[in-house]
C-alpha atoms as an extended CHARMM CRD file, in Angstrom:
* protein
*
       175  EXT
         1         1  MET       CA              0.0000000000        0.0000000000        0.0000000000  PROA      1               0.0000000000
         2         2  PRO       CA              1.3280000000        3.4670000000       -0.8110000000  PROA      2               0.0000000000
         3         3  SER       CA              2.0630000000        5.7380000000        2.1060000000  PROA      3               0.0000000000
         4         4  ALA       CA              0.3260000000        9.0830000000        2.5930000000  PROA      4               0.0000000000
         5         5  THR       CA              3.5740000000       10.9060000000        1.7640000000  PROA      5               0.0000000000
         6         6  GLU       CA              4.1160000000        9.2700000000       -1.6480000000  PROA      6               0.0000000000
         7         7  THR       CA              3.2880000000       11.2870000000       -4.7530000000  PROA      7               0.0000000000
         8         8  PRO       CA              0.4570000000        9.5950000000       -6.6530000000  PROA      8               0.0000000000
         9         9  GLN       CA              1.4330000000        8.2290000000      -10.0390000000  PROA      9               0.0000000000
        10        10  PRO       CA             -0.7100000000        8.8820000000      -13.1130000000  PROA      10              0.0000000000
        11        11  VAL       CA             -3.4040000000        6.2710000000      -13.6690000000  PROA      11              0.0000000000
        12        12  THR       CA             -2.9490000000        4.6050000000      -17.0520000000  PROA      12              0.0000000000
        13        13  PRO       CA             -5.7780000000        2.8940000000      -18.9420000000  PROA      13              0.0000000000
        14        14  GLU       CA             -3.8600000000       -0.3970000000      -18.6510000000  PROA      14              0.0000000000
        15        15  THR       CA             -3.5400000000       -0.1140000000      -14.8640000000  PROA      15              0.0000000000
        16        16  MET       CA             -7.1660000000        0.9530000000      -14.5340000000  PROA      16              0.0000000000
        17        17  ARG       CA             -8.3280000000       -2.0570000000      -16.6090000000  PROA      17              0.0000000000
        18        18  ASP       CA             -6.0860000000       -4.4530000000      -14.6550000000  PROA      18              0.0000000000
        19        19  VAL       CA             -7.1070000000       -3.2610000000      -11.1900000000  PROA      19              0.0000000000
        20        20  LEU       CA            -10.8270000000       -2.8380000000      -11.8990000000  PROA      20              0.0000000000
        21        21  GLY       CA            -10.8220000000       -6.2400000000      -13.6110000000  PROA      21              0.0000000000
        22        22  HSD       CA            -10.7520000000       -7.6610000000      -10.0800000000  PROA      22              0.0000000000
        23        23  PHE       CA            -14.3810000000       -6.5920000000       -9.7340000000  PROA      23              0.0000000000
        24        24  VAL       CA            -16.6970000000       -9.3480000000      -10.9830000000  PROA      24              0.0000000000
        25        25  SER       CA            -19.3870000000       -8.1010000000      -13.3340000000  PROA      25              0.0000000000
        26        26  GLY       CA            -22.2250000000       -9.5890000000      -15.2710000000  PROA      26              0.0000000000
        27        27  VAL       CA            -22.6150000000       -9.1670000000      -19.0080000000  PROA      27              0.0000000000
        28        28  VAL       CA            -25.6820000000       -7.7080000000      -20.7000000000  PROA      28              0.0000000000
        29        29  VAL       CA            -26.8180000000       -7.1290000000      -24.2560000000  PROA      29              0.0000000000
        30        30  ILE       CA            -28.7680000000       -3.9230000000      -24.8360000000  PROA      30              0.0000000000
        31        31  THR       CA            -31.3640000000       -4.3800000000      -27.6050000000  PROA      31              0.0000000000
        32        32  ALA       CA            -33.9810000000       -2.2960000000      -29.4120000000  PROA      32              0.0000000000
        33        33  GLN       CA            -36.2800000000       -2.7310000000      -32.3700000000  PROA      33              0.0000000000
        34        34  GLY       CA            -34.9050000000       -0.3870000000      -35.0050000000  PROA      34              0.0000000000
        35        35  PRO       CA            -36.8930000000        0.9360000000      -37.9700000000  PROA      35              0.0000000000
        36        36  ASP       CA            -35.4860000000       -1.7280000000      -40.3160000000  PROA      36              0.0000000000
        37        37  ALA       CA            -34.0500000000       -4.4510000000      -38.0850000000  PROA      37              0.0000000000
        38        38  PRO       CA            -33.3050000000       -5.2590000000      -34.4490000000  PROA      38              0.0000000000
        39        39  LEU       CA            -30.2840000000       -3.5400000000      -32.8680000000  PROA      39              0.0000000000
        40        40  GLY       CA            -27.9970000000       -4.6930000000      -30.0620000000  PROA      40              0.0000000000
        41        41  PHE       CA            -24.6100000000       -4.4390000000      -28.3840000000  PROA      41              0.0000000000
        42        42  THR       CA            -22.7500000000       -6.0780000000      -25.5060000000  PROA      42              0.0000000000
        43        43  CYS       CA            -22.2350000000       -3.9970000000      -22.3830000000  PROA      43              0.0000000000
        44        44  GLN       CA            -20.3900000000       -4.8820000000      -19.1900000000  PROA      44              0.0000000000
        45        45  SER       CA            -21.0210000000       -1.6890000000      -17.2110000000  PROA      45              0.0000000000
        46        46  PHE       CA            -24.6110000000       -2.1620000000      -16.0370000000  PROA      46              0.0000000000
        47        47  ALA       CA            -26.2010000000       -1.5420000000      -12.6300000000  PROA      47              0.0000000000
        48        48  SER       CA            -29.4770000000       -1.1630000000      -10.8240000000  PROA      48              0.0000000000
        49        49  LEU       CA            -29.7150000000        2.5030000000       -9.8420000000  PROA      49              0.0000000000
        50        50  SER       CA            -33.0000000000        3.3860000000       -8.1250000000  PROA      50              0.0000000000
        51        51  LEU       CA            -36.1350000000        1.6580000000       -6.8540000000  PROA      51              0.0000000000
        52        52  ASP       CA            -38.2660000000        4.8270000000       -6.7910000000  PROA      52              0.0000000000
        53        53  PRO       CA            -38.4330000000        5.6890000000       -9.6150000000  PROA      53              0.0000000000
        54        54  PRO       CA            -37.2640000000        2.3430000000      -11.0240000000  PROA      54              0.0000000000
        55        55  LEU       CA            -34.0120000000        3.1450000000      -12.8640000000  PROA      55              0.0000000000
        56        56  ILE       CA            -31.0470000000        1.2450000000      -14.2610000000  PROA      56              0.0000000000
        57        57  SER       CA            -27.7860000000        2.5220000000      -15.7170000000  PROA      57              0.0000000000
        58        58  PHE       CA            -25.2990000000        1.3170000000      -18.3040000000  PROA      58              0.0000000000
        59        59  SER       CA            -22.3940000000        2.9380000000      -20.1060000000  PROA      59              0.0000000000
        60        60  PRO       CA            -21.7520000000        2.4070000000      -23.8140000000  PROA      60              0.0000000000
        61        61  ALA       CA            -18.4270000000        3.5400000000      -25.2580000000  PROA      61              0.0000000000
        62        62  ARG       CA            -18.5450000000        6.8490000000      -27.1100000000  PROA      62              0.0000000000
        63        63  THR       CA            -17.2180000000        4.9270000000      -30.1330000000  PROA      63              0.0000000000
        64        64  SER       CA            -20.3610000000        2.7320000000      -30.2130000000  PROA      64              0.0000000000
        65        65  SER       CA            -22.1400000000        2.9450000000      -33.5500000000  PROA      65              0.0000000000
        66        66  THR       CA            -25.1770000000        1.0500000000      -32.1830000000  PROA      66              0.0000000000
        67        67  TRP       CA            -26.0210000000        3.1700000000      -29.1170000000  PROA      67              0.0000000000
        68        68  PRO       CA            -26.8850000000        6.3250000000      -31.1400000000  PROA      68              0.0000000000
        69        69  ARG       CA            -29.3670000000        4.2630000000      -33.2000000000  PROA      69              0.0000000000
        70        70  ILE       CA            -30.9350000000        2.7860000000      -30.0440000000  PROA      70              0.0000000000
        71        71  ARG       CA            -31.0970000000        6.2830000000      -28.5030000000  PROA      71              0.0000000000
        72        72  GLU       CA            -33.2060000000        7.3940000000      -31.4830000000  PROA      72              0.0000000000
        73        73  VAL       CA            -35.6930000000        4.5620000000      -30.7860000000  PROA      73              0.0000000000
        74        74  GLY       CA            -36.0740000000        5.7970000000      -27.1770000000  PROA      74              0.0000000000
        75        75  SER       CA            -36.7430000000        2.3900000000      -25.6450000000  PROA      75              0.0000000000
        76        76  PHE       CA            -34.5630000000       -0.6700000000      -25.1470000000  PROA      76              0.0000000000
        77        77  CYS       CA            -34.2540000000       -3.9690000000      -23.3250000000  PROA      77              0.0000000000
        78        78  VAL       CA            -31.3590000000       -5.0140000000      -21.0870000000  PROA      78              0.0000000000
        79        79  ASN       CA            -30.7460000000       -8.7510000000      -21.5230000000  PROA      79              0.0000000000
        80        80  VAL       CA            -28.8070000000      -10.2560000000      -18.5770000000  PROA      80              0.0000000000
        81        81  LEU       CA            -26.8680000000      -13.0620000000      -20.2260000000  PROA      81              0.0000000000
        82        82  ALA       CA            -26.8700000000      -16.5680000000      -18.7670000000  PROA      82              0.0000000000
        83        83  GLU       CA            -23.6870000000      -18.5320000000      -18.0890000000  PROA      83              0.0000000000
        84        84  ASP       CA            -23.8970000000      -20.3860000000      -21.4260000000  PROA      84              0.0000000000
        85        85  HSD       CA            -24.2440000000      -17.1790000000      -23.4800000000  PROA      85              0.0000000000
        86        86  GLN       CA            -20.5940000000      -16.4390000000      -24.2180000000  PROA      86              0.0000000000
        87        87  GLU       CA            -21.4260000000      -16.5850000000      -27.9480000000  PROA      87              0.0000000000
        88        88  TYR       CA            -24.0540000000      -13.8350000000      -27.4500000000  PROA      88              0.0000000000
        89        89  SER       CA            -21.5400000000      -11.7100000000      -25.5520000000  PROA      89              0.0000000000
        90        90  ASN       CA            -18.9100000000      -12.1270000000      -28.2600000000  PROA      90              0.0000000000
        91        91  GLY       CA            -21.3400000000      -11.8180000000      -31.1870000000  PROA      91              0.0000000000
        92        92  PHE       CA            -23.0230000000       -8.6300000000      -30.0060000000  PROA      92              0.0000000000
        93        93  ALA       CA            -19.6050000000       -7.0580000000      -29.2990000000  PROA      93              0.0000000000
        94        94  ARG       CA            -18.6720000000       -7.2060000000      -33.0120000000  PROA      94              0.0000000000
        95        95  SER       CA            -19.2900000000       -4.4010000000      -35.4710000000  PROA      95              0.0000000000
        96        96  GLY       CA            -20.3070000000       -4.7780000000      -39.0870000000  PROA      96              0.0000000000
        97        97  THR       CA            -22.0370000000       -8.1520000000      -38.7680000000  PROA      97              0.0000000000
        98        98  ASP       CA            -25.6340000000       -9.3230000000      -38.5170000000  PROA      98              0.0000000000
        99        99  LYS       CA            -25.6260000000       -9.6990000000      -34.7390000000  PROA      99              0.0000000000
       100       100  PHE       CA            -29.0490000000      -11.3660000000      -34.7390000000  PROA      100             0.0000000000
       101       101  ALA       CA            -28.1940000000      -14.0980000000      -37.2800000000  PROA      101             0.0000000000
       102       102  GLY       CA            -29.2130000000      -17.4000000000      -35.6930000000  PROA      102             0.0000000000
       103       103  VAL       CA            -30.3120000000      -15.7080000000      -32.4430000000  PROA      103             0.0000000000
       104       104  ARG       CA            -33.7970000000      -16.5770000000      -31.2320000000  PROA      104             0.0000000000
       105       105  TRP       CA            -35.7200000000      -13.8360000000      -29.4580000000  PROA      105             0.0000000000
       106       106  SER       CA            -39.1910000000      -12.6080000000      -28.5970000000  PROA      106             0.0000000000
       107       107  PRO       CA            -40.3900000000       -9.0170000000      -28.2300000000  PROA      107             0.0000000000
       108       108  ALA       CA            -40.5340000000       -7.2580000000      -24.8790000000  PROA      108             0.0000000000
       109       109  PRO       CA            -43.5700000000       -4.9710000000      -24.3550000000  PROA      109             0.0000000000
       110       110  SER       CA            -41.5770000000       -2.1620000000      -26.0520000000  PROA      110             0.0000000000
       111       111  GLY       CA            -40.8650000000       -4.4120000000      -29.0310000000  PROA      111             0.0000000000
       112       112  ALA       CA            -37.1670000000       -4.6690000000      -28.1400000000  PROA      112             0.0000000000
       113       113  PRO       CA            -35.7120000000       -8.1760000000      -28.4320000000  PROA      113             0.0000000000
       114       114  VAL       CA            -35.5750000000      -10.3940000000      -25.3510000000  PROA      114             0.0000000000
       115       115  LEU       CA            -32.8950000000      -12.9530000000      -26.2220000000  PROA      115             0.0000000000
       116       116  GLU       CA            -33.8870000000      -16.5840000000      -25.7080000000  PROA      116             0.0000000000
       117       117  GLY       CA            -32.6330000000      -18.1190000000      -22.4600000000  PROA      117             0.0000000000
       118       118  VAL       CA            -31.4240000000      -14.9590000000      -20.6900000000  PROA      118             0.0000000000
       119       119  SER       CA            -31.3750000000      -15.0390000000      -16.9040000000  PROA      119             0.0000000000
       120       120  ALA       CA            -33.2720000000      -11.7230000000      -16.7400000000  PROA      120             0.0000000000
       121       121  TRP       CA            -34.5750000000       -8.9220000000      -18.9380000000  PROA      121             0.0000000000
       122       122  ILE       CA            -35.4150000000       -5.3050000000      -18.1760000000  PROA      122             0.0000000000
       123       123  ASP       CA            -37.5340000000       -3.2720000000      -20.6210000000  PROA      123             0.0000000000
       124       124  CYS       CA            -36.8360000000        0.4700000000      -20.3760000000  PROA      124             0.0000000000
       125       125  THR       CA            -37.3860000000        3.9000000000      -21.8220000000  PROA      125             0.0000000000
       126       126  LEU       CA            -34.5070000000        6.3520000000      -22.0850000000  PROA      126             0.0000000000
       127       127  TRP       CA            -34.6350000000        8.6220000000      -19.0220000000  PROA      127             0.0000000000
       128       128  ASN       CA            -31.3640000000       10.6150000000      -19.2320000000  PROA      128             0.0000000000
       129       129  GLU       CA            -27.7380000000       10.6100000000      -20.4130000000  PROA      129             0.0000000000
       130       130  PHE       CA            -24.5480000000       12.0830000000      -18.9680000000  PROA      130             0.0000000000
       131       131  ASP       CA            -20.9610000000       12.5590000000      -20.0650000000  PROA      131             0.0000000000
       132       132  GLY       CA            -18.8230000000        9.7400000000      -18.7140000000  PROA      132             0.0000000000
       133       133  GLY       CA            -15.4260000000       10.4900000000      -20.2500000000  PROA      133             0.0000000000
       134       134  ASP       CA            -14.8540000000        7.9650000000      -23.0210000000  PROA      134             0.0000000000
       135       135  HSD       CA            -18.2980000000        6.4840000000      -22.2710000000  PROA      135             0.0000000000
       136       136  THR       CA            -21.8620000000        7.8040000000      -22.0100000000  PROA      136             0.0000000000
       137       137  VAL       CA            -23.7510000000        7.1260000000      -18.7740000000  PROA      137             0.0000000000
       138       138  VAL       CA            -27.2930000000        6.1360000000      -19.7520000000  PROA      138             0.0000000000
       139       139  LEU       CA            -30.2190000000        6.0020000000      -17.3430000000  PROA      139             0.0000000000
       140       140  GLY       CA            -33.2520000000        3.9540000000      -18.2590000000  PROA      140             0.0000000000
       141       141  ARG       CA            -36.6430000000        3.9870000000      -16.5710000000  PROA      141             0.0000000000
       142       142  VAL       CA            -37.8510000000        0.4190000000      -16.0730000000  PROA      142             0.0000000000
       143       143  SER       CA            -41.2810000000       -0.2660000000      -17.5630000000  PROA      143             0.0000000000
       144       144  ASP       CA            -41.3400000000       -4.0850000000      -17.3230000000  PROA      144             0.0000000000
       145       145  LEU       CA            -38.9750000000       -6.9010000000      -16.3500000000  PROA      145             0.0000000000
       146       146  GLY       CA            -38.7060000000      -10.5980000000      -15.7300000000  PROA      146             0.0000000000
       147       147  ALA       CA            -36.2600000000      -13.3070000000      -14.6540000000  PROA      147             0.0000000000
       148       148  ASP       CA            -35.6720000000      -17.0410000000      -14.8620000000  PROA      148             0.0000000000
       149       149  ALA       CA            -34.2910000000      -18.0870000000      -11.4520000000  PROA      149             0.0000000000
       150       150  SER       CA            -33.0350000000      -21.3680000000      -12.9190000000  PROA      150             0.0000000000
       151       151  ARG       CA            -30.5860000000      -19.5480000000      -15.2410000000  PROA      151             0.0000000000
       152       152  LEU       CA            -27.2310000000      -18.5350000000      -13.6880000000  PROA      152             0.0000000000
       153       153  PRO       CA            -25.6290000000      -15.3110000000      -15.0040000000  PROA      153             0.0000000000
       154       154  LEU       CA            -22.5980000000      -15.0070000000      -17.2620000000  PROA      154             0.0000000000
       155       155  LEU       CA            -19.7740000000      -13.5230000000      -15.1660000000  PROA      155             0.0000000000
       156       156  PHE       CA            -16.7270000000      -11.5930000000      -16.3370000000  PROA      156             0.0000000000
       157       157  TYR       CA            -13.5870000000      -11.4900000000      -14.1570000000  PROA      157             0.0000000000
       158       158  ARG       CA            -10.0420000000      -10.3470000000      -14.9360000000  PROA      158             0.0000000000
       159       159  GLY       CA            -10.5640000000      -10.4520000000      -18.6970000000  PROA      159             0.0000000000
       160       160  ASN       CA            -12.2190000000      -13.8850000000      -18.7850000000  PROA      160             0.0000000000
       161       161  TYR       CA            -15.6620000000      -15.4250000000      -18.4700000000  PROA      161             0.0000000000
       162       162  GLY       CA            -16.3530000000      -17.1160000000      -15.1350000000  PROA      162             0.0000000000
       163       163  LEU       CA            -14.4880000000      -16.8710000000      -11.8560000000  PROA      163             0.0000000000
       164       164  THR       CA            -11.3400000000      -18.7510000000      -12.8470000000  PROA      164             0.0000000000
       165       165  PRO       CA             -8.4000000000      -16.3390000000      -12.6710000000  PROA      165             0.0000000000
       166       166  PRO       CA             -6.0940000000      -16.1810000000      -15.6780000000  PROA      166             0.0000000000
       167       167  VAL       CA             -3.1360000000      -18.5790000000      -15.5890000000  PROA      167             0.0000000000
       168       168  ALA       CA              0.0610000000      -16.7930000000      -14.5370000000  PROA      168             0.0000000000
       169       169  SER       CA              2.9200000000      -16.9190000000      -17.0180000000  PROA      169             0.0000000000
       170       170  GLU       CA              6.1890000000      -18.5320000000      -15.9830000000  PROA      170             0.0000000000
       171       171  SER       CA              7.8520000000      -15.1180000000      -15.5160000000  PROA      171             0.0000000000
       172       172  GLU       CA              5.0470000000      -14.0120000000      -13.1680000000  PROA      172             0.0000000000
       173       173  GLU       CA              5.3470000000      -17.2090000000      -11.1300000000  PROA      173             0.0000000000
       174       174  THR       CA              9.0640000000      -16.6800000000      -10.5020000000  PROA      174             0.0000000000
       175       175  SER       CA              8.9220000000      -12.9850000000       -9.5860000000  PROA      175             0.0000000000
């Protein structure tokens, strides 16, 4: 631990990612029914925010090409991925592909896709947005939701799915 008299060092993106990777998070896919086709993207920064009014938050990267199109729709569904949904997480993280190819879904009350087999879904309307540095902090007002208690969530920890820590390299083991 650094002492109180040490000068703080600048925080690099690599250090930030490494240290905050020790926090276990779930993985969600944000979906909406666009004018021509369904829209969706993977998001790891999601949280319940308020019970009264019922609000959630998530933070898409400013470089996202999908979030601006979902923003225009004004409503969306947060799909909490189940432990066997790594392919959904990876597929919806890609740009320039048909993310819904081969993906079964049904419409939420807003019309946004609820992906088959998710552990939970939260249907929302856009409530507000804030600057979050290289991300946008989005607040959604919950209009409907549901869960399947038999489905365990997909977890992300230290750059990998699940709770197994990455294997240390030989040089790390000897230092």
